[in-house]
Amino acid sequence: MTGPSPAVSRVTALTIALSKGRILDETLPLLAAAGIAPLEHPDTSRKLILPTSHADVSLVVLRATDVPTYVRYGAADLGVAGKDVLLEAGSDGLYQPLDLRIGACRLVVATRRGFDWAGLVQRGARVRVATKYVQVAREHFAAKGMHVDLIKLYGSMELAPLAGLADAIVDLVSTGNTLRANDLVAVEDIMPITSRLIVNPAALKLKRDVVKPLLDQLSAAVAARSEVVA
Ligand code: PRP
């Protein structure tokens, strides 16, 4: 046999970590514009490491909250993660060169319709808020000088005010359908959220020849997409 075995990893080989779920559907066209298409669709493949049409690039599709961890430790060179996830996990040790402008939604405070949130806030009452986004929520309410007991949840936050677990939730809203279906309303807007490209700083240095052109192509794809959307 001549030449290196394909199993030997080259310094040019790149791993990109993607978030499962709806961000993935918006990420794949951007990658395709940069010449990277998975050889099997991530939704149907049972493979955990997906080869792509680009010989040097493979994809791993992870739970959103695990993406920054893989990139921080260099197990993935690049990743796509929501700003919500990055704020919650902390972005130390991650280079964030590009807002991909996908997965757009808003982080809000929501309560049951008719609940007197404004009255509670005005009276300075202690309130209970359930959320997956404890760090962001803590900062938001601290900035307002509110007394809040935060309850950490991992999903289905909309249930918390309905079941009497909390007065309010801090959650993402995209179409607003989930709030409406559960008779909840947004009472405070915290911030807009989009997905970001994150890069391991060592990978940026050591694999610059592959990473830099990819960043340029993704940046061009984002700009082209924004022109179409605008
Ligand atoms: C998010 C969020 C809401 C929903 C809002 O959940 O937590 O439940 O989307 O979207 P809408 O305004 O379009 O109805 P997601 O589906 O991402 O799953 P999660 O509960 O695992 O976070």
mmCIF file of C-alpha atoms and ligand atoms in Angstrom:
data_model
loop_
_atom_site.group_PDB
_atom_site.id
_atom_site.type_symbol
_atom_site.label_atom_id
_atom_site.label_comp_id
_atom_site.label_asym_id
_atom_site.label_seq_id
_atom_site.Cartn_x
_atom_site.Cartn_y
_atom_site.Cartn_z
ATOM 1 C CA MET A 1 0.000 0.000 0.000
ATOM 2 C CA THR A 2 1.333 3.424 -0.868
ATOM 3 C CA GLY A 3 0.526 6.754 0.797
ATOM 4 C CA PRO A 4 -0.965 7.368 4.240
ATOM 5 C CA SER A 5 -3.890 5.351 5.513
ATOM 6 C CA PRO A 6 -7.187 7.312 5.353
ATOM 7 C CA ALA A 7 -7.527 6.673 9.102
ATOM 8 C CA VAL A 8 -4.455 8.803 9.807
ATOM 9 C CA SER A 9 -5.753 12.248 10.639
ATOM 10 C CA ARG A 10 -4.153 15.046 8.637
ATOM 11 C CA VAL A 11 -3.579 18.515 10.020
ATOM 12 C CA THR A 12 -5.955 19.715 7.336
ATOM 13 C CA ALA A 13 -8.809 17.452 8.518
ATOM 14 C CA LEU A 14 -11.625 19.468 10.056
ATOM 15 C CA THR A 15 -14.499 18.445 12.291
ATOM 16 C CA ILE A 16 -17.539 20.707 12.457
ATOM 17 C CA ALA A 17 -20.009 20.300 15.337
ATOM 18 C CA LEU A 18 -23.633 21.085 14.487
ATOM 19 C CA SER A 19 -26.633 21.518 16.761
ATOM 20 C CA LYS A 20 -29.470 19.021 16.306
ATOM 21 C CA GLY A 21 -32.958 20.278 15.615
ATOM 22 C CA ARG A 22 -34.244 23.210 13.654
ATOM 23 C CA ILE A 23 -30.894 25.071 13.490
ATOM 24 C CA LEU A 24 -29.542 22.080 11.563
ATOM 25 C CA ASP A 25 -32.014 22.591 8.696
ATOM 26 C CA GLU A 26 -30.788 26.160 8.281
ATOM 27 C CA THR A 27 -27.110 25.267 8.723
ATOM 28 C CA LEU A 28 -26.921 22.650 5.948
ATOM 29 C CA PRO A 29 -27.643 25.103 3.059
ATOM 30 C CA LEU A 30 -24.899 27.446 4.362
ATOM 31 C CA LEU A 31 -22.430 24.571 4.482
ATOM 32 C CA ALA A 32 -23.558 23.457 1.015
ATOM 33 C CA ALA A 33 -22.733 26.946 -0.278
ATOM 34 C CA ALA A 34 -19.227 26.406 1.112
ATOM 35 C CA GLY A 35 -18.987 23.082 -0.756
ATOM 36 C CA ILE A 36 -19.727 20.877 2.269
ATOM 37 C CA ALA A 37 -22.620 18.418 2.076
ATOM 38 C CA PRO A 38 -22.992 15.380 4.363
ATOM 39 C CA LEU A 39 -22.880 12.124 2.388
ATOM 40 C CA GLU A 40 -25.786 10.841 4.515
ATOM 41 C CA HIS A 41 -28.532 13.067 5.914
ATOM 42 C CA PRO A 42 -27.918 13.701 9.641
ATOM 43 C CA ASP A 43 -31.613 13.202 10.463
ATOM 44 C CA THR A 44 -31.710 9.670 9.094
ATOM 45 C CA SER A 45 -28.129 8.433 9.454
ATOM 46 C CA ARG A 46 -27.175 6.441 12.550
ATOM 47 C CA LYS A 47 -23.535 7.481 12.099
ATOM 48 C CA LEU A 48 -22.150 9.820 14.747
ATOM 49 C CA ILE A 49 -19.350 11.135 12.536
ATOM 50 C CA LEU A 50 -20.607 12.033 9.085
ATOM 51 C CA PRO A 51 -18.216 12.265 6.143
ATOM 52 C CA THR A 52 -18.984 15.030 3.666
ATOM 53 C CA SER A 53 -18.498 15.859 0.014
ATOM 54 C CA HIS A 54 -15.387 17.777 1.143
ATOM 55 C CA ALA A 55 -12.630 15.188 1.676
ATOM 56 C CA ASP A 56 -11.138 17.112 4.629
ATOM 57 C CA VAL A 57 -14.349 17.862 6.519
ATOM 58 C CA SER A 58 -16.547 15.699 8.710
ATOM 59 C CA LEU A 59 -19.589 16.643 10.758
ATOM 60 C CA VAL A 60 -20.749 15.641 14.212
ATOM 61 C CA VAL A 61 -24.355 16.406 15.112
ATOM 62 C CA LEU A 62 -24.792 17.077 18.819
ATOM 63 C CA ARG A 63 -27.242 18.240 21.399
ATOM 64 C CA ALA A 64 -27.007 22.057 21.163
ATOM 65 C CA THR A 65 -25.568 22.493 24.654
ATOM 66 C CA ASP A 66 -22.693 20.088 23.883
ATOM 67 C CA VAL A 67 -21.453 22.006 20.811
ATOM 68 C CA PRO A 68 -19.382 24.649 22.729
ATOM 69 C CA THR A 69 -17.834 21.871 24.834
ATOM 70 C CA TYR A 70 -16.599 19.926 21.795
ATOM 71 C CA VAL A 71 -15.164 23.079 20.216
ATOM 72 C CA ARG A 72 -13.606 24.394 23.446
ATOM 73 C CA TYR A 73 -11.697 21.134 23.970
ATOM 74 C CA GLY A 74 -10.726 20.911 20.312
ATOM 75 C CA ALA A 75 -12.643 17.663 19.711
ATOM 76 C CA ALA A 76 -14.357 19.706 16.991
ATOM 77 C CA ASP A 77 -12.572 22.562 15.216
ATOM 78 C CA LEU A 78 -15.665 24.597 14.419
ATOM 79 C CA GLY A 79 -19.249 24.582 15.582
ATOM 80 C CA VAL A 80 -22.633 26.181 15.117
ATOM 81 C CA ALA A 81 -24.322 27.227 18.348
ATOM 82 C CA GLY A 82 -27.169 29.519 19.355
ATOM 83 C CA LYS A 83 -26.289 32.728 21.189
ATOM 84 C CA ASP A 84 -28.581 31.442 23.970
ATOM 85 C CA VAL A 85 -26.405 28.358 24.400
ATOM 86 C CA LEU A 86 -23.190 30.403 24.261
ATOM 87 C CA LEU A 87 -24.413 32.882 26.875
ATOM 88 C CA GLU A 88 -25.438 30.067 29.158
ATOM 89 C CA ALA A 89 -22.322 27.910 28.671
ATOM 90 C CA GLY A 90 -19.926 30.865 28.586
ATOM 91 C CA SER A 91 -17.816 31.549 25.523
ATOM 92 C CA ASP A 92 -14.347 31.625 27.114
ATOM 93 C CA GLY A 93 -11.832 29.898 24.868
ATOM 94 C CA LEU A 94 -14.031 30.188 21.800
ATOM 95 C CA TYR A 95 -13.493 32.459 18.843
ATOM 96 C CA GLN A 96 -16.800 33.749 17.432
ATOM 97 C CA PRO A 97 -16.054 35.170 14.000
ATOM 98 C CA LEU A 98 -19.478 35.073 12.373
ATOM 99 C CA ASP A 99 -23.148 35.624 13.124
ATOM 100 C CA LEU A 100 -24.743 33.086 10.776
ATOM 101 C CA ARG A 101 -28.096 34.896 11.061
ATOM 102 C CA ILE A 102 -29.984 31.612 11.277
ATOM 103 C CA GLY A 103 -32.176 30.204 14.042
ATOM 104 C CA ALA A 104 -33.497 33.704 14.692
ATOM 105 C CA CYS A 105 -35.765 33.952 17.721
ATOM 106 C CA ARG A 106 -36.134 36.017 20.882
ATOM 107 C CA LEU A 107 -35.474 35.309 24.524
ATOM 108 C CA VAL A 108 -38.460 36.548 26.539
ATOM 109 C CA VAL A 109 -40.143 36.452 29.912
ATOM 110 C CA ALA A 110 -43.621 34.918 29.587
ATOM 111 C CA THR A 111 -46.525 34.400 31.970
ATOM 112 C CA ARG A 112 -50.100 33.085 31.867
ATOM 113 C CA ARG A 113 -52.395 35.465 30.009
ATOM 114 C CA GLY A 114 -54.035 37.829 32.519
ATOM 115 C CA PHE A 115 -51.329 37.287 35.161
ATOM 116 C CA ASP A 116 -50.442 40.625 36.774
ATOM 117 C CA TRP A 117 -46.695 40.503 36.112
ATOM 118 C CA ALA A 118 -46.370 44.300 35.902
ATOM 119 C CA GLY A 119 -48.090 44.627 39.290
ATOM 120 C CA LEU A 120 -45.732 42.073 40.878
ATOM 121 C CA VAL A 121 -42.703 43.856 39.444
ATOM 122 C CA GLN A 122 -43.979 47.244 40.593
ATOM 123 C CA ARG A 123 -44.602 45.985 44.138
ATOM 124 C CA GLY A 124 -41.083 44.518 44.232
ATOM 125 C CA ALA A 125 -42.596 41.130 45.087
ATOM 126 C CA ARG A 126 -40.419 38.038 45.058
ATOM 127 C CA VAL A 127 -41.226 36.004 41.947
ATOM 128 C CA ARG A 128 -40.507 32.450 40.842
ATOM 129 C CA VAL A 129 -39.164 31.988 37.339
ATOM 130 C CA ALA A 130 -38.542 28.647 35.667
ATOM 131 C CA THR A 131 -35.988 28.424 32.870
ATOM 132 C CA LYS A 132 -33.278 26.507 31.092
ATOM 133 C CA TYR A 133 -31.384 29.832 30.837
ATOM 134 C CA VAL A 134 -30.474 30.420 34.471
ATOM 135 C CA GLN A 135 -27.384 32.602 33.851
ATOM 136 C CA VAL A 136 -29.080 34.899 31.367
ATOM 137 C CA ALA A 137 -32.204 35.130 33.511
ATOM 138 C CA ARG A 138 -30.162 35.904 36.634
ATOM 139 C CA GLU A 139 -28.390 38.774 34.860
ATOM 140 C CA HIS A 140 -31.598 40.109 33.334
ATOM 141 C CA PHE A 141 -33.496 40.278 36.634
ATOM 142 C CA ALA A 142 -30.470 41.509 38.591
ATOM 143 C CA ALA A 143 -30.137 44.417 36.139
ATOM 144 C CA LYS A 144 -33.775 45.272 36.893
ATOM 145 C CA GLY A 145 -33.189 44.950 40.637
ATOM 146 C CA MET A 146 -35.842 42.234 40.942
ATOM 147 C CA HIS A 147 -35.980 39.525 43.589
ATOM 148 C CA VAL A 148 -36.281 36.266 41.701
ATOM 149 C CA ASP A 149 -36.109 32.617 42.674
ATOM 150 C CA LEU A 150 -34.877 30.749 39.616
ATOM 151 C CA ILE A 151 -35.899 27.152 38.997
ATOM 152 C CA LYS A 152 -33.753 25.233 36.525
ATOM 153 C CA LEU A 153 -35.664 23.174 33.960
ATOM 154 C CA TYR A 154 -34.410 21.215 30.961
ATOM 155 C CA GLY A 155 -37.451 21.416 28.646
ATOM 156 C CA SER A 156 -41.197 22.085 28.280
ATOM 157 C CA MET A 157 -40.823 25.334 30.212
ATOM 158 C CA GLU A 158 -44.285 26.465 29.097
ATOM 159 C CA LEU A 159 -45.787 23.946 31.505
ATOM 160 C CA ALA A 160 -44.279 25.609 34.591
ATOM 161 C CA PRO A 161 -46.733 28.559 34.935
ATOM 162 C CA LEU A 162 -49.671 26.328 33.984
ATOM 163 C CA ALA A 163 -48.817 23.725 36.605
ATOM 164 C CA GLY A 164 -48.144 26.319 39.302
ATOM 165 C CA LEU A 165 -44.419 25.633 39.463
ATOM 166 C CA ALA A 166 -43.501 29.232 38.623
ATOM 167 C CA ASP A 167 -45.008 32.687 38.023
ATOM 168 C CA ALA A 168 -43.093 33.130 34.780
ATOM 169 C CA ILE A 169 -40.646 31.480 32.414
ATOM 170 C CA VAL A 170 -37.644 32.718 30.472
ATOM 171 C CA ASP A 171 -37.690 30.937 27.123
ATOM 172 C CA LEU A 172 -37.101 31.278 23.395
ATOM 173 C CA VAL A 173 -39.951 32.395 21.174
ATOM 174 C CA SER A 174 -39.823 31.931 17.441
ATOM 175 C CA THR A 175 -43.277 31.828 15.804
ATOM 176 C CA GLY A 176 -45.063 32.362 19.132
ATOM 177 C CA ASN A 177 -47.188 29.253 18.463
ATOM 178 C CA THR A 178 -46.114 27.438 21.621
ATOM 179 C CA LEU A 179 -46.973 30.419 23.846
ATOM 180 C CA ARG A 180 -50.345 30.896 22.118
ATOM 181 C CA ALA A 181 -51.218 27.191 22.308
ATOM 182 C CA ASN A 182 -50.672 27.310 26.072
ATOM 183 C CA ASP A 183 -52.379 30.651 26.724
ATOM 184 C CA LEU A 184 -49.129 32.337 27.687
ATOM 185 C CA VAL A 185 -47.933 35.813 26.700
ATOM 186 C CA ALA A 186 -44.515 37.455 26.474
ATOM 187 C CA VAL A 187 -44.309 40.219 29.080
ATOM 188 C CA GLU A 188 -40.647 41.228 28.699
ATOM 189 C CA ASP A 189 -38.244 41.037 25.809
ATOM 190 C CA ILE A 190 -34.710 40.068 26.864
ATOM 191 C CA MET A 191 -32.707 39.856 23.626
ATOM 192 C CA PRO A 192 -32.700 38.667 20.021
ATOM 193 C CA ILE A 193 -30.963 35.342 19.425
ATOM 194 C CA THR A 194 -29.249 33.921 16.332
ATOM 195 C CA SER A 195 -26.752 31.134 15.762
ATOM 196 C CA ARG A 196 -23.024 31.838 15.679
ATOM 197 C CA LEU A 197 -20.068 30.099 14.125
ATOM 198 C CA ILE A 198 -17.592 29.193 16.854
ATOM 199 C CA VAL A 199 -13.981 28.199 16.256
ATOM 200 C CA ASN A 200 -11.346 26.617 18.452
ATOM 201 C CA PRO A 201 -8.510 29.201 18.563
ATOM 202 C CA ALA A 202 -5.763 26.551 18.243
ATOM 203 C CA ALA A 203 -7.502 25.098 15.169
ATOM 204 C CA LEU A 204 -7.649 28.574 13.652
ATOM 205 C CA LYS A 205 -3.874 28.844 13.996
ATOM 206 C CA LEU A 206 -2.845 25.301 13.118
ATOM 207 C CA LYS A 207 -5.393 24.674 10.366
ATOM 208 C CA ARG A 208 -5.586 28.214 9.035
ATOM 209 C CA ASP A 209 -5.140 27.058 5.428
ATOM 210 C CA VAL A 210 -8.431 25.155 5.591
ATOM 211 C CA VAL A 211 -10.291 27.200 8.203
ATOM 212 C CA LYS A 212 -9.745 30.672 6.720
ATOM 213 C CA PRO A 213 -11.177 29.869 3.236
ATOM 214 C CA LEU A 214 -14.103 28.127 4.922
ATOM 215 C CA LEU A 215 -14.808 31.212 7.071
ATOM 216 C CA ASP A 216 -14.670 33.381 3.942
ATOM 217 C CA GLN A 217 -17.070 31.088 2.066
ATOM 218 C CA LEU A 218 -19.502 30.927 4.968
ATOM 219 C CA SER A 219 -19.340 34.668 5.388
ATOM 220 C CA ALA A 220 -20.157 35.114 1.673
ATOM 221 C CA ALA A 221 -23.010 32.580 1.932
ATOM 222 C CA VAL A 222 -24.485 34.463 4.923
ATOM 223 C CA ALA A 223 -24.253 37.776 3.059
ATOM 224 C CA ALA A 224 -25.860 36.280 -0.078
ATOM 225 C CA ARG A 225 -28.669 34.749 1.979
ATOM 226 C CA SER A 226 -29.284 38.058 3.786
ATOM 227 C CA GLU A 227 -29.601 39.845 0.413
ATOM 228 C CA VAL A 228 -32.247 37.335 -0.695
ATOM 229 C CA VAL A 229 -34.116 37.655 2.628
ATOM 230 C CA ALA A 230 -33.931 41.501 2.657
HETATM 231 C C1 PRP B 1 -38.196 26.214 21.741
HETATM 232 C C2 PRP B 1 -38.683 26.976 22.951
HETATM 233 C C3 PRP B 1 -40.185 26.934 22.808
HETATM 234 C C4 PRP B 1 -40.382 26.841 21.314
HETATM 235 C C5 PRP B 1 -40.809 28.182 20.778
HETATM 236 O O1 PRP B 1 -38.177 24.863 22.034
HETATM 237 O O2 PRP B 1 -38.209 26.381 24.150
HETATM 238 O O3 PRP B 1 -40.709 25.800 23.451
HETATM 239 O O4 PRP B 1 -39.131 26.486 20.715
HETATM 240 O O5 PRP B 1 -41.029 28.143 19.384
HETATM 241 P P1 PRP B 1 -42.317 28.816 18.738
HETATM 242 O O6 PRP B 1 -42.399 30.222 19.239
HETATM 243 O O7 PRP B 1 -42.051 28.762 17.244
HETATM 244 O O8 PRP B 1 -43.504 27.995 19.121
HETATM 245 P P2 PRP B 1 -37.503 23.814 21.057
HETATM 246 O O9 PRP B 1 -38.512 23.304 20.091
HETATM 247 O O10 PRP B 1 -36.273 24.397 20.453
HETATM 248 O O11 PRP B 1 -37.147 22.627 22.002
HETATM 249 P P3 PRP B 1 -36.648 22.605 23.525
HETATM 250 O O12 PRP B 1 -37.902 22.596 24.354
HETATM 251 O O13 PRP B 1 -35.881 21.340 23.605
HETATM 252 O O14 PRP B 1 -35.819 23.828 23.771
#
